[in-house]
PDB file of C-alpha atoms and ligand atoms in Angstrom:
ATOM      1  CA  MET A  13     102.947 107.278  63.141  1.00  0.00           C
ATOM      2  CA  SER A  14     103.049 111.053  62.306  1.00  0.00           C
ATOM      3  CA  GLU A  15     106.355 112.563  62.640  1.00  0.00           C
ATOM      4  CA  ASN A  16     104.797 114.957  65.602  1.00  0.00           C
ATOM      5  CA  ALA A  17     102.993 112.191  67.605  1.00  0.00           C
ATOM      6  CA  SER A  18     104.648 112.404  70.935  1.00  0.00           C
ATOM      7  CA  VAL A  19     105.275 109.153  72.514  1.00  0.00           C
ATOM      8  CA  LEU A  20     104.899 108.516  76.200  1.00  0.00           C
ATOM      9  CA  PRO A  21     106.957 105.456  77.231  1.00  0.00           C
ATOM     10  CA  ILE A  22     105.327 103.679  80.510  1.00  0.00           C
ATOM     11  CA  PHE A  23     107.512 100.756  82.616  1.00  0.00           C
ATOM     12  CA  VAL A  24     105.646  98.910  84.410  1.00  0.00           C
ATOM     13  CA  TYR A  25     107.568  96.859  87.220  1.00  0.00           C
ATOM     14  CA  LYS A  26     106.045  94.013  89.346  1.00  0.00           C
ATOM     15  CA  SER A  27     108.519  95.123  91.925  1.00  0.00           C
ATOM     16  CA  THR A  28     111.164  97.764  92.113  1.00  0.00           C
ATOM     17  CA  ASP A  29     113.191  99.348  95.074  1.00  0.00           C
ATOM     18  CA  SER A  30     111.535 102.651  94.254  1.00  0.00           C
ATOM     19  CA  THR A  31     109.548 104.312  91.022  1.00  0.00           C
ATOM     20  CA  ASN A  32     111.321 107.565  91.767  1.00  0.00           C
ATOM     21  CA  MET A  33     114.861 105.749  91.291  1.00  0.00           C
ATOM     22  CA  ARG A  34     113.864 104.192  88.074  1.00  0.00           C
ATOM     23  CA  ALA A  35     112.498 107.563  86.952  1.00  0.00           C
ATOM     24  CA  LYS A  36     115.946 108.922  87.744  1.00  0.00           C
ATOM     25  CA  GLU A  37     118.121 106.276  85.982  1.00  0.00           C
ATOM     26  CA  ALA A  38     115.809 107.244  83.140  1.00  0.00           C
ATOM     27  CA  ALA A  39     116.242 110.869  83.429  1.00  0.00           C
ATOM     28  CA  GLY A  40     118.485 112.715  80.344  1.00  0.00           C
ATOM     29  CA  SER A  41     117.424 110.123  77.803  1.00  0.00           C
ATOM     30  CA  GLU A  42     117.981 111.498  74.473  1.00  0.00           C
ATOM     31  CA  GLU A  43     114.734 109.302  73.093  1.00  0.00           C
ATOM     32  CA  PHE A  44     112.332 111.208  75.471  1.00  0.00           C
ATOM     33  CA  SER A  45     111.884 113.862  78.126  1.00  0.00           C
ATOM     34  CA  ARG A  46     108.765 112.121  79.726  1.00  0.00           C
ATOM     35  CA  ALA A  47     108.006 108.949  80.814  1.00  0.00           C
ATOM     36  CA  VAL A  48     106.072 107.088  83.300  1.00  0.00           C
ATOM     37  CA  PHE A  49     106.981 104.574  85.859  1.00  0.00           C
ATOM     38  CA  VAL A  50     104.586 102.326  87.871  1.00  0.00           C
ATOM     39  CA  ALA A  51     105.043  99.276  90.369  1.00  0.00           C
ATOM     40  CA  GLU A  52     102.786  97.056  91.941  1.00  0.00           C
ATOM     41  CA  ARG A  53     105.368  97.073  94.923  1.00  0.00           C
ATOM     42  CA  GLN A  54     108.391  98.950  96.402  1.00  0.00           C
ATOM     43  CA  THR A  55     110.808  97.381  98.277  1.00  0.00           C
ATOM     44  CA  ARG A  56     112.249 100.931  99.495  1.00  0.00           C
ATOM     45  CA  GLY A  57     109.133 103.307  98.680  1.00  0.00           C
ATOM     46  CA  ARG A  58     110.752 106.859  99.850  1.00  0.00           C
ATOM     47  CA  GLY A  59     108.670 109.495 101.135  1.00  0.00           C
ATOM     48  CA  ARG A  60     109.836 113.199 102.187  1.00  0.00           C
ATOM     49  CA  LEU A  61     112.636 113.974 104.806  1.00  0.00           C
ATOM     50  CA  GLY A  62     114.210 110.811 104.453  1.00  0.00           C
ATOM     51  CA  ARG A  63     111.267 108.945 105.140  1.00  0.00           C
ATOM     52  CA  SER A  64     110.070 105.488 103.866  1.00  0.00           C
ATOM     53  CA  PHE A  65     106.891 105.045 102.235  1.00  0.00           C
ATOM     54  CA  SER A  66     104.793 101.669 102.664  1.00  0.00           C
ATOM     55  CA  SER A  67     104.546 100.177  99.337  1.00  0.00           C
ATOM     56  CA  LYS A  68     102.651  96.615 100.065  1.00  0.00           C
ATOM     57  CA  ARG A  69     102.264  94.619  96.938  1.00  0.00           C
ATOM     58  CA  GLY A  70      99.009  95.327  95.006  1.00  0.00           C
ATOM     59  CA  LYS A  71      97.934  97.618  98.279  1.00  0.00           C
ATOM     60  CA  GLY A  72      98.443 100.971  96.463  1.00  0.00           C
ATOM     61  CA  LEU A  73      99.112 102.813  93.681  1.00  0.00           C
ATOM     62  CA  TYR A  74     103.103 103.610  93.716  1.00  0.00           C
ATOM     63  CA  LEU A  75     103.737 105.956  90.269  1.00  0.00           C
ATOM     64  CA  SER A  76     106.365 108.474  89.293  1.00  0.00           C
ATOM     65  CA  LEU A  77     106.237 111.012  86.352  1.00  0.00           C
ATOM     66  CA  LEU A  78     109.240 111.920  84.630  1.00  0.00           C
ATOM     67  CA  THR A  79     109.061 115.387  83.061  1.00  0.00           C
ATOM     68  CA  GLU A  80     111.179 118.426  81.590  1.00  0.00           C
ATOM     69  CA  GLY A  81     112.929 120.621  83.777  1.00  0.00           C
ATOM     70  CA  GLY A  82     113.633 123.989  82.341  1.00  0.00           C
ATOM     71  CA  ILE A  83     112.214 125.765  85.775  1.00  0.00           C
ATOM     72  CA  PRO A  84     114.172 127.394  88.486  1.00  0.00           C
ATOM     73  CA  ALA A  85     114.588 124.668  91.466  1.00  0.00           C
ATOM     74  CA  GLU A  86     112.871 126.635  93.924  1.00  0.00           C
ATOM     75  CA  ARG A  87     109.688 126.169  91.684  1.00  0.00           C
ATOM     76  CA  GLY A  88     110.292 122.246  92.100  1.00  0.00           C
ATOM     77  CA  ILE A  89     107.333 123.138  95.069  1.00  0.00           C
ATOM     78  CA  ASP A  90     104.976 124.083  92.186  1.00  0.00           C
ATOM     79  CA  ILE A  91     105.200 120.542  90.768  1.00  0.00           C
ATOM     80  CA  THR A  92     104.336 119.223  93.936  1.00  0.00           C
ATOM     81  CA  THR A  93     101.609 121.717  94.788  1.00  0.00           C
ATOM     82  CA  TYR A  94     100.080 120.735  91.154  1.00  0.00           C
ATOM     83  CA  MET A  95      99.962 116.917  91.504  1.00  0.00           C
ATOM     84  CA  ALA A  96      98.403 117.499  95.222  1.00  0.00           C
ATOM     85  CA  VAL A  97      95.641 119.426  93.895  1.00  0.00           C
ATOM     86  CA  THR A  98      95.483 117.153  90.168  1.00  0.00           C
ATOM     87  CA  ALA A  99      95.556 113.822  92.605  1.00  0.00           C
ATOM     88  CA  ARG A 100      93.155 115.186  95.000  1.00  0.00           C
ATOM     89  CA  ASP A 101      90.464 115.831  92.376  1.00  0.00           C
ATOM     90  CA  VAL A 102      91.080 112.460  90.594  1.00  0.00           C
ATOM     91  CA  LEU A 103      90.593 110.764  93.850  1.00  0.00           C
ATOM     92  CA  ALA A 104      87.293 112.496  94.986  1.00  0.00           C
ATOM     93  CA  GLU A 105      86.024 112.104  91.641  1.00  0.00           C
ATOM     94  CA  LEU A 106      86.204 108.358  91.555  1.00  0.00           C
ATOM     95  CA  THR A 107      85.749 107.635  94.911  1.00  0.00           C
ATOM     96  CA  GLY A 108      82.914 110.727  96.271  1.00  0.00           C
ATOM     97  CA  LEU A 109      85.521 111.187  99.193  1.00  0.00           C
ATOM     98  CA  ASP A 110      86.245 114.586 100.612  1.00  0.00           C
ATOM     99  CA  VAL A 111      90.063 114.457  99.629  1.00  0.00           C
ATOM    100  CA  LYS A 112      92.327 117.290 101.388  1.00  0.00           C
ATOM    101  CA  ILE A 113      95.422 118.483 101.019  1.00  0.00           C
ATOM    102  CA  LYS A 114      97.999 118.792 104.192  1.00  0.00           C
ATOM    103  CA  TRP A 115     100.764 121.190 103.338  1.00  0.00           C
ATOM    104  CA  VAL A 116     102.780 120.697 101.406  1.00  0.00           C
ATOM    105  CA  ASN A 117     102.524 117.057  99.823  1.00  0.00           C
ATOM    106  CA  ASP A 118      99.993 114.973 101.701  1.00  0.00           C
ATOM    107  CA  LEU A 119      96.710 113.617 100.992  1.00  0.00           C
ATOM    108  CA  TYR A 120      94.243 113.360 103.761  1.00  0.00           C
ATOM    109  CA  VAL A 121      91.097 111.278 104.314  1.00  0.00           C
ATOM    110  CA  ASN A 122      89.021 111.999 107.406  1.00  0.00           C
ATOM    111  CA  GLY A 123      91.917 112.823 109.415  1.00  0.00           C
ATOM    112  CA  LYS A 124      94.092 110.397 108.128  1.00  0.00           C
ATOM    113  CA  LYS A 125      97.172 110.354 105.500  1.00  0.00           C
ATOM    114  CA  VAL A 126      96.095 108.515 102.516  1.00  0.00           C
ATOM    115  CA  GLY A 127      98.686 109.405 100.022  1.00  0.00           C
ATOM    116  CA  GLY A 128     101.848 111.409  99.539  1.00  0.00           C
ATOM    117  CA  ILE A 129     104.147 112.930  96.765  1.00  0.00           C
ATOM    118  CA  LEU A 130     107.698 113.192  96.308  1.00  0.00           C
ATOM    119  CA  THR A 131     108.918 115.612  94.108  1.00  0.00           C
ATOM    120  CA  GLU A 132     112.869 115.298  93.068  1.00  0.00           C
ATOM    121  CA  GLY A 133     115.285 116.791  90.436  1.00  0.00           C
ATOM    122  CA  GLU A 134     118.557 117.898  89.567  1.00  0.00           C
ATOM    123  CA  THR A 135     119.681 121.228  89.507  1.00  0.00           C
ATOM    124  CA  ASP A 136     122.347 122.515  86.781  1.00  0.00           C
ATOM    125  CA  ALA A 137     125.090 125.164  87.240  1.00  0.00           C
ATOM    126  CA  ASP A 138     122.346 127.929  86.932  1.00  0.00           C
ATOM    127  CA  GLY A 139     120.073 126.763  89.369  1.00  0.00           C
ATOM    128  CA  MET A 140     117.389 125.310  87.048  1.00  0.00           C
ATOM    129  CA  LEU A 141     116.106 121.909  87.102  1.00  0.00           C
ATOM    130  CA  LYS A 142     117.341 119.590  84.160  1.00  0.00           C
ATOM    131  CA  TYR A 143     114.379 117.623  84.808  1.00  0.00           C
ATOM    132  CA  ALA A 144     111.593 116.972  87.495  1.00  0.00           C
ATOM    133  CA  ILE A 145     110.424 113.386  88.781  1.00  0.00           C
ATOM    134  CA  CYS A 146     106.776 113.637  90.448  1.00  0.00           C
ATOM    135  CA  GLY A 147     106.497 110.332  92.876  1.00  0.00           C
ATOM    136  CA  ILE A 148     103.131 109.957  93.994  1.00  0.00           C
ATOM    137  CA  GLY A 149     101.576 106.674  96.236  1.00  0.00           C
ATOM    138  CA  ILE A 150      98.256 106.143  97.105  1.00  0.00           C
ATOM    139  CA  ASN A 151      97.007 103.565 100.210  1.00  0.00           C
ATOM    140  CA  LEU A 152      94.112 102.008  97.841  1.00  0.00           C
ATOM    141  CA  LYS A 153      93.347  98.646  99.738  1.00  0.00           C
ATOM    142  CA  LYS A 154      92.849  97.801 102.749  1.00  0.00           C
ATOM    143  CA  GLN A 155      96.359  96.888 104.890  1.00  0.00           C
ATOM    144  CA  LYS A 156      98.176  96.318 108.522  1.00  0.00           C
ATOM    145  CA  PHE A 157     100.247  99.279 108.769  1.00  0.00           C
ATOM    146  CA  ASP A 158     103.603  99.155 110.759  1.00  0.00           C
ATOM    147  CA  ALA A 159     102.816 100.372 114.274  1.00  0.00           C
ATOM    148  CA  GLU A 160     103.979 103.724 113.890  1.00  0.00           C
ATOM    149  CA  LEU A 161     101.666 104.380 111.001  1.00  0.00           C
ATOM    150  CA  GLN A 162      98.569 102.837 112.219  1.00  0.00           C
ATOM    151  CA  SER A 163      97.014 105.775 114.289  1.00  0.00           C
ATOM    152  CA  ILE A 164      97.836 108.403 111.251  1.00  0.00           C
ATOM    153  CA  ALA A 165      97.512 106.489 107.679  1.00  0.00           C
ATOM    154  CA  THR A 166      94.608 105.140 106.285  1.00  0.00           C
ATOM    155  CA  THR A 167      93.451 103.599 102.733  1.00  0.00           C
ATOM    156  CA  VAL A 168      90.529 104.138  99.973  1.00  0.00           C
ATOM    157  CA  GLU A 169      89.107 101.188 101.006  1.00  0.00           C
ATOM    158  CA  ASP A 170      88.790 101.895 104.529  1.00  0.00           C
ATOM    159  CA  GLU A 171      87.086 104.930 104.001  1.00  0.00           C
ATOM    160  CA  CYS A 172      84.304 104.626 101.234  1.00  0.00           C
ATOM    161  CA  GLY A 173      84.503 100.674 101.287  1.00  0.00           C
ATOM    162  CA  ALA A 174      85.976 100.181  97.607  1.00  0.00           C
ATOM    163  CA  SER A 175      88.818 101.317  95.981  1.00  0.00           C
ATOM    164  CA  PRO A 176      89.157 102.438  92.570  1.00  0.00           C
ATOM    165  CA  ASP A 177      89.994 100.579  89.615  1.00  0.00           C
ATOM    166  CA  ILE A 178      93.920 101.170  89.414  1.00  0.00           C
ATOM    167  CA  ASN A 179      94.065 101.323  85.680  1.00  0.00           C
ATOM    168  CA  THR A 180      91.268 104.281  85.579  1.00  0.00           C
ATOM    169  CA  LEU A 181      92.783 105.865  88.431  1.00  0.00           C
ATOM    170  CA  LEU A 182      96.397 105.591  86.762  1.00  0.00           C
ATOM    171  CA  GLY A 183      95.053 106.666  83.334  1.00  0.00           C
ATOM    172  CA  LYS A 184      93.465 109.893  84.796  1.00  0.00           C
ATOM    173  CA  LEU A 185      96.326 110.832  86.803  1.00  0.00           C
ATOM    174  CA  ILE A 186      98.968 110.492  84.319  1.00  0.00           C
ATOM    175  CA  SER A 187      96.731 112.803  81.472  1.00  0.00           C
ATOM    176  CA  ARG A 188      95.828 115.249  83.824  1.00  0.00           C
ATOM    177  CA  PHE A 189      99.432 115.670  85.187  1.00  0.00           C
ATOM    178  CA  TYR A 190     100.827 115.944  81.549  1.00  0.00           C
ATOM    179  CA  GLU A 191      97.994 117.890  79.954  1.00  0.00           C
ATOM    180  CA  GLU A 192      97.666 120.827  82.258  1.00  0.00           C
ATOM    181  CA  LEU A 193     101.304 120.934  83.725  1.00  0.00           C
ATOM    182  CA  GLU A 194     101.666 124.301  82.517  1.00  0.00           C
ATOM    183  CA  THR A 195      99.136 125.795  85.240  1.00  0.00           C
ATOM    184  CA  ALA A 196     101.572 124.771  87.945  1.00  0.00           C
ATOM    185  CA  GLY A 197     102.325 127.738  90.028  1.00  0.00           C
ATOM    186  CA  THR A 198      99.458 129.875  89.099  1.00  0.00           C
ATOM    187  CA  ARG A 199      97.147 131.697  90.943  1.00  0.00           C
ATOM    188  CA  GLU A 200      94.647 129.629  90.279  1.00  0.00           C
ATOM    189  CA  LEU A 201      96.213 126.584  91.234  1.00  0.00           C
ATOM    190  CA  ALA A 202      96.987 128.243  94.506  1.00  0.00           C
ATOM    191  CA  ASP A 203      93.057 128.837  94.840  1.00  0.00           C
ATOM    192  CA  ARG A 204      92.529 125.391  94.232  1.00  0.00           C
ATOM    193  CA  TYR A 205      95.278 124.442  96.766  1.00  0.00           C
ATOM    194  CA  ARG A 206      93.945 126.587  99.634  1.00  0.00           C
ATOM    195  CA  ALA A 207      90.096 125.483  98.462  1.00  0.00           C
ATOM    196  CA  HIS A 208      91.016 121.804 100.002  1.00  0.00           C
ATOM    197  CA  SER A 209      93.479 122.576 102.553  1.00  0.00           C
ATOM    198  CA  THR A 210      93.655 120.837 106.062  1.00  0.00           C
ATOM    199  CA  VAL A 211      95.886 123.676 107.795  1.00  0.00           C
ATOM    200  CA  ILE A 212      94.637 126.954 107.031  1.00  0.00           C
ATOM    201  CA  GLY A 213      93.701 128.280 110.610  1.00  0.00           C
ATOM    202  CA  ARG A 214      95.275 125.453 112.242  1.00  0.00           C
ATOM    203  CA  SER A 215      97.670 125.048 115.686  1.00  0.00           C
ATOM    204  CA  VAL A 216     100.844 123.283 113.994  1.00  0.00           C
ATOM    205  CA  THR A 217     104.147 122.033 114.851  1.00  0.00           C
ATOM    206  CA  VAL A 218     106.583 123.627 112.587  1.00  0.00           C
ATOM    207  CA  ILE A 219     108.976 120.621 111.910  1.00  0.00           C
ATOM    208  CA  LYS A 220     112.742 121.359 110.302  1.00  0.00           C
ATOM    209  CA  LYS A 221     116.014 119.450 110.323  1.00  0.00           C
ATOM    210  CA  SER A 222     117.197 121.178 113.330  1.00  0.00           C
ATOM    211  CA  GLU A 223     114.196 122.356 115.662  1.00  0.00           C
ATOM    212  CA  GLN A 224     110.410 122.263 116.058  1.00  0.00           C
ATOM    213  CA  TYR A 225     108.304 124.932 117.418  1.00  0.00           C
ATOM    214  CA  PRO A 226     104.497 125.694 117.667  1.00  0.00           C
ATOM    215  CA  ALA A 227     102.693 128.089 115.015  1.00  0.00           C
ATOM    216  CA  THR A 228      99.329 129.073 113.764  1.00  0.00           C
ATOM    217  CA  VAL A 229      98.793 128.961 109.981  1.00  0.00           C
ATOM    218  CA  THR A 230      97.080 132.081 108.467  1.00  0.00           C
ATOM    219  CA  GLY A 231      97.095 131.179 104.906  1.00  0.00           C
ATOM    220  CA  ILE A 232      98.426 129.740 102.016  1.00  0.00           C
ATOM    221  CA  ASN A 233      99.959 132.374  99.407  1.00  0.00           C
ATOM    222  CA  ASP A 234      99.643 132.139  95.785  1.00  0.00           C
ATOM    223  CA  ARG A 235     103.107 130.389  95.585  1.00  0.00           C
ATOM    224  CA  CYS A 236     101.424 127.818  98.301  1.00  0.00           C
ATOM    225  CA  MET A 237     104.056 129.151 100.690  1.00  0.00           C
ATOM    226  CA  LEU A 238     102.630 128.629 104.114  1.00  0.00           C
ATOM    227  CA  GLU A 239     101.863 131.980 106.090  1.00  0.00           C
ATOM    228  CA  LEU A 240     102.676 131.453 109.729  1.00  0.00           C
ATOM    229  CA  LEU A 241     101.818 133.576 113.076  1.00  0.00           C
ATOM    230  CA  LEU A 242     104.417 132.769 115.910  1.00  0.00           C
ATOM    231  CA  PRO A 243     103.510 132.979 119.498  1.00  0.00           C
ATOM    232  CA  ASP A 244     105.897 135.711 119.949  1.00  0.00           C
ATOM    233  CA  GLY A 245     103.663 137.628 117.440  1.00  0.00           C
ATOM    234  CA  SER A 246     106.265 137.449 114.603  1.00  0.00           C
ATOM    235  CA  ARG A 247     105.024 136.098 110.889  1.00  0.00           C
ATOM    236  CA  GLU A 248     106.939 133.758 108.690  1.00  0.00           C
ATOM    237  CA  LEU A 249     106.616 132.341 105.277  1.00  0.00           C
ATOM    238  CA  LEU A 250     107.686 128.959 104.851  1.00  0.00           C
ATOM    239  CA  SER A 251     108.574 127.233 101.190  1.00  0.00           C
ATOM    240  CA  THR A 252     110.215 123.904 102.823  1.00  0.00           C
ATOM    241  CA  GLY A 253     109.630 121.830 105.755  1.00  0.00           C
ATOM    242  CA  GLU A 254     106.502 120.339 107.480  1.00  0.00           C
ATOM    243  CA  VAL A 255     103.974 120.903 109.851  1.00  0.00           C
ATOM    244  CA  SER A 256     102.272 118.598 111.899  1.00  0.00           C
ATOM    245  CA  LEU A 257      98.598 119.341 113.290  1.00  0.00           C
ATOM    246  CA  ARG A 258      98.005 120.293 117.094  1.00  0.00           C
ATOM    247  CA  LEU A 259      94.716 119.083 118.160  1.00  0.00           C
TER     248      LEU A 259
HETATM  249  C1  BTN B 324     105.669 111.198 101.190  1.00  0.00           C
HETATM  250  O1  BTN B 324     104.778 110.434 101.982  1.00  0.00           O
HETATM  251  O2  BTN B 324     106.683 112.108 102.126  1.00  0.00           O
HETATM  252  C2  BTN B 324     105.738 110.823  99.844  1.00  0.00           C
HETATM  253  C3  BTN B 324     105.544 109.565  99.538  1.00  0.00           C
HETATM  254  C4  BTN B 324     105.847 109.677  98.055  1.00  0.00           C
HETATM  255  C5  BTN B 324     105.354 107.937  97.603  1.00  0.00           C
HETATM  256  C6  BTN B 324     105.690 107.745  96.283  1.00  0.00           C
HETATM  257  S1  BTN B 324     105.207 106.231  95.771  1.00  0.00           S
HETATM  258  C7  BTN B 324     106.153 106.216  93.930  1.00  0.00           C
HETATM  259  C8  BTN B 324     107.378 107.206  94.418  1.00  0.00           C
HETATM  260  N1  BTN B 324     108.305 106.391  94.648  1.00  0.00           N
HETATM  261  C9  BTN B 324     109.135 106.409  95.751  1.00  0.00           C
HETATM  262  O3  BTN B 324     109.902 105.863  96.043  1.00  0.00           O
HETATM  263  N2  BTN B 324     108.497 107.478  96.655  1.00  0.00           N
HETATM  264  C10 BTN B 324     107.303 107.923  95.669  1.00  0.00           C
END
């Protein structure tokens, strides 16, 4: 192998608690700064805001991509939005489905959640990310979701009658993620993010740790922050938190 050839380790698990946890353990390795972690099943798949992510054996794609840090911690959101656009495009290409992005990290098809993204990292004393882990879960095959998910979650198979070959999906996601990572945080990416957003122009409930309140989404800026109009006429820019769509 040539000295300059880069090696991308790929770790595959029949079962693990969380691929993001496996990536976290490997972060800081002297042998590699990038690596891929895939599981057939997760026993403690994790979502944003402390939620769990349903990860039944062979029913979905459970993938974490470890990458170098070196960017300010507040730019971690760029990795999430970048993966959202990348995964949306790959899934749409392979299935023909109209895949949408629900700010900030969810993939939606026909009004239901088909996948989610959880980016994690560790910050150094200067507020820079030492590394970043981008975890993505996609519901591929029909399955019985827990009661609280049944009305809000769906699978690719439910929506188009078949699910793509998982190895093809993995290959495309991994290669595109690393190939185009430098486009994270760019205006061009924000344009693609906006083009597939489910929330622009919608009435939403803003969900924060300590409060919830109604708002209208007027746009998404070039940093993929949510532009909100509140009932009292004031405006807010949201970079973290979550919104739920109001009908
Ligand atoms: C969310 O819906 O809030 C995000 C879900 C992210 C799930 C993926 S599955 C692979 C990786 N490992 C985890 O424990 N979580 C992410």
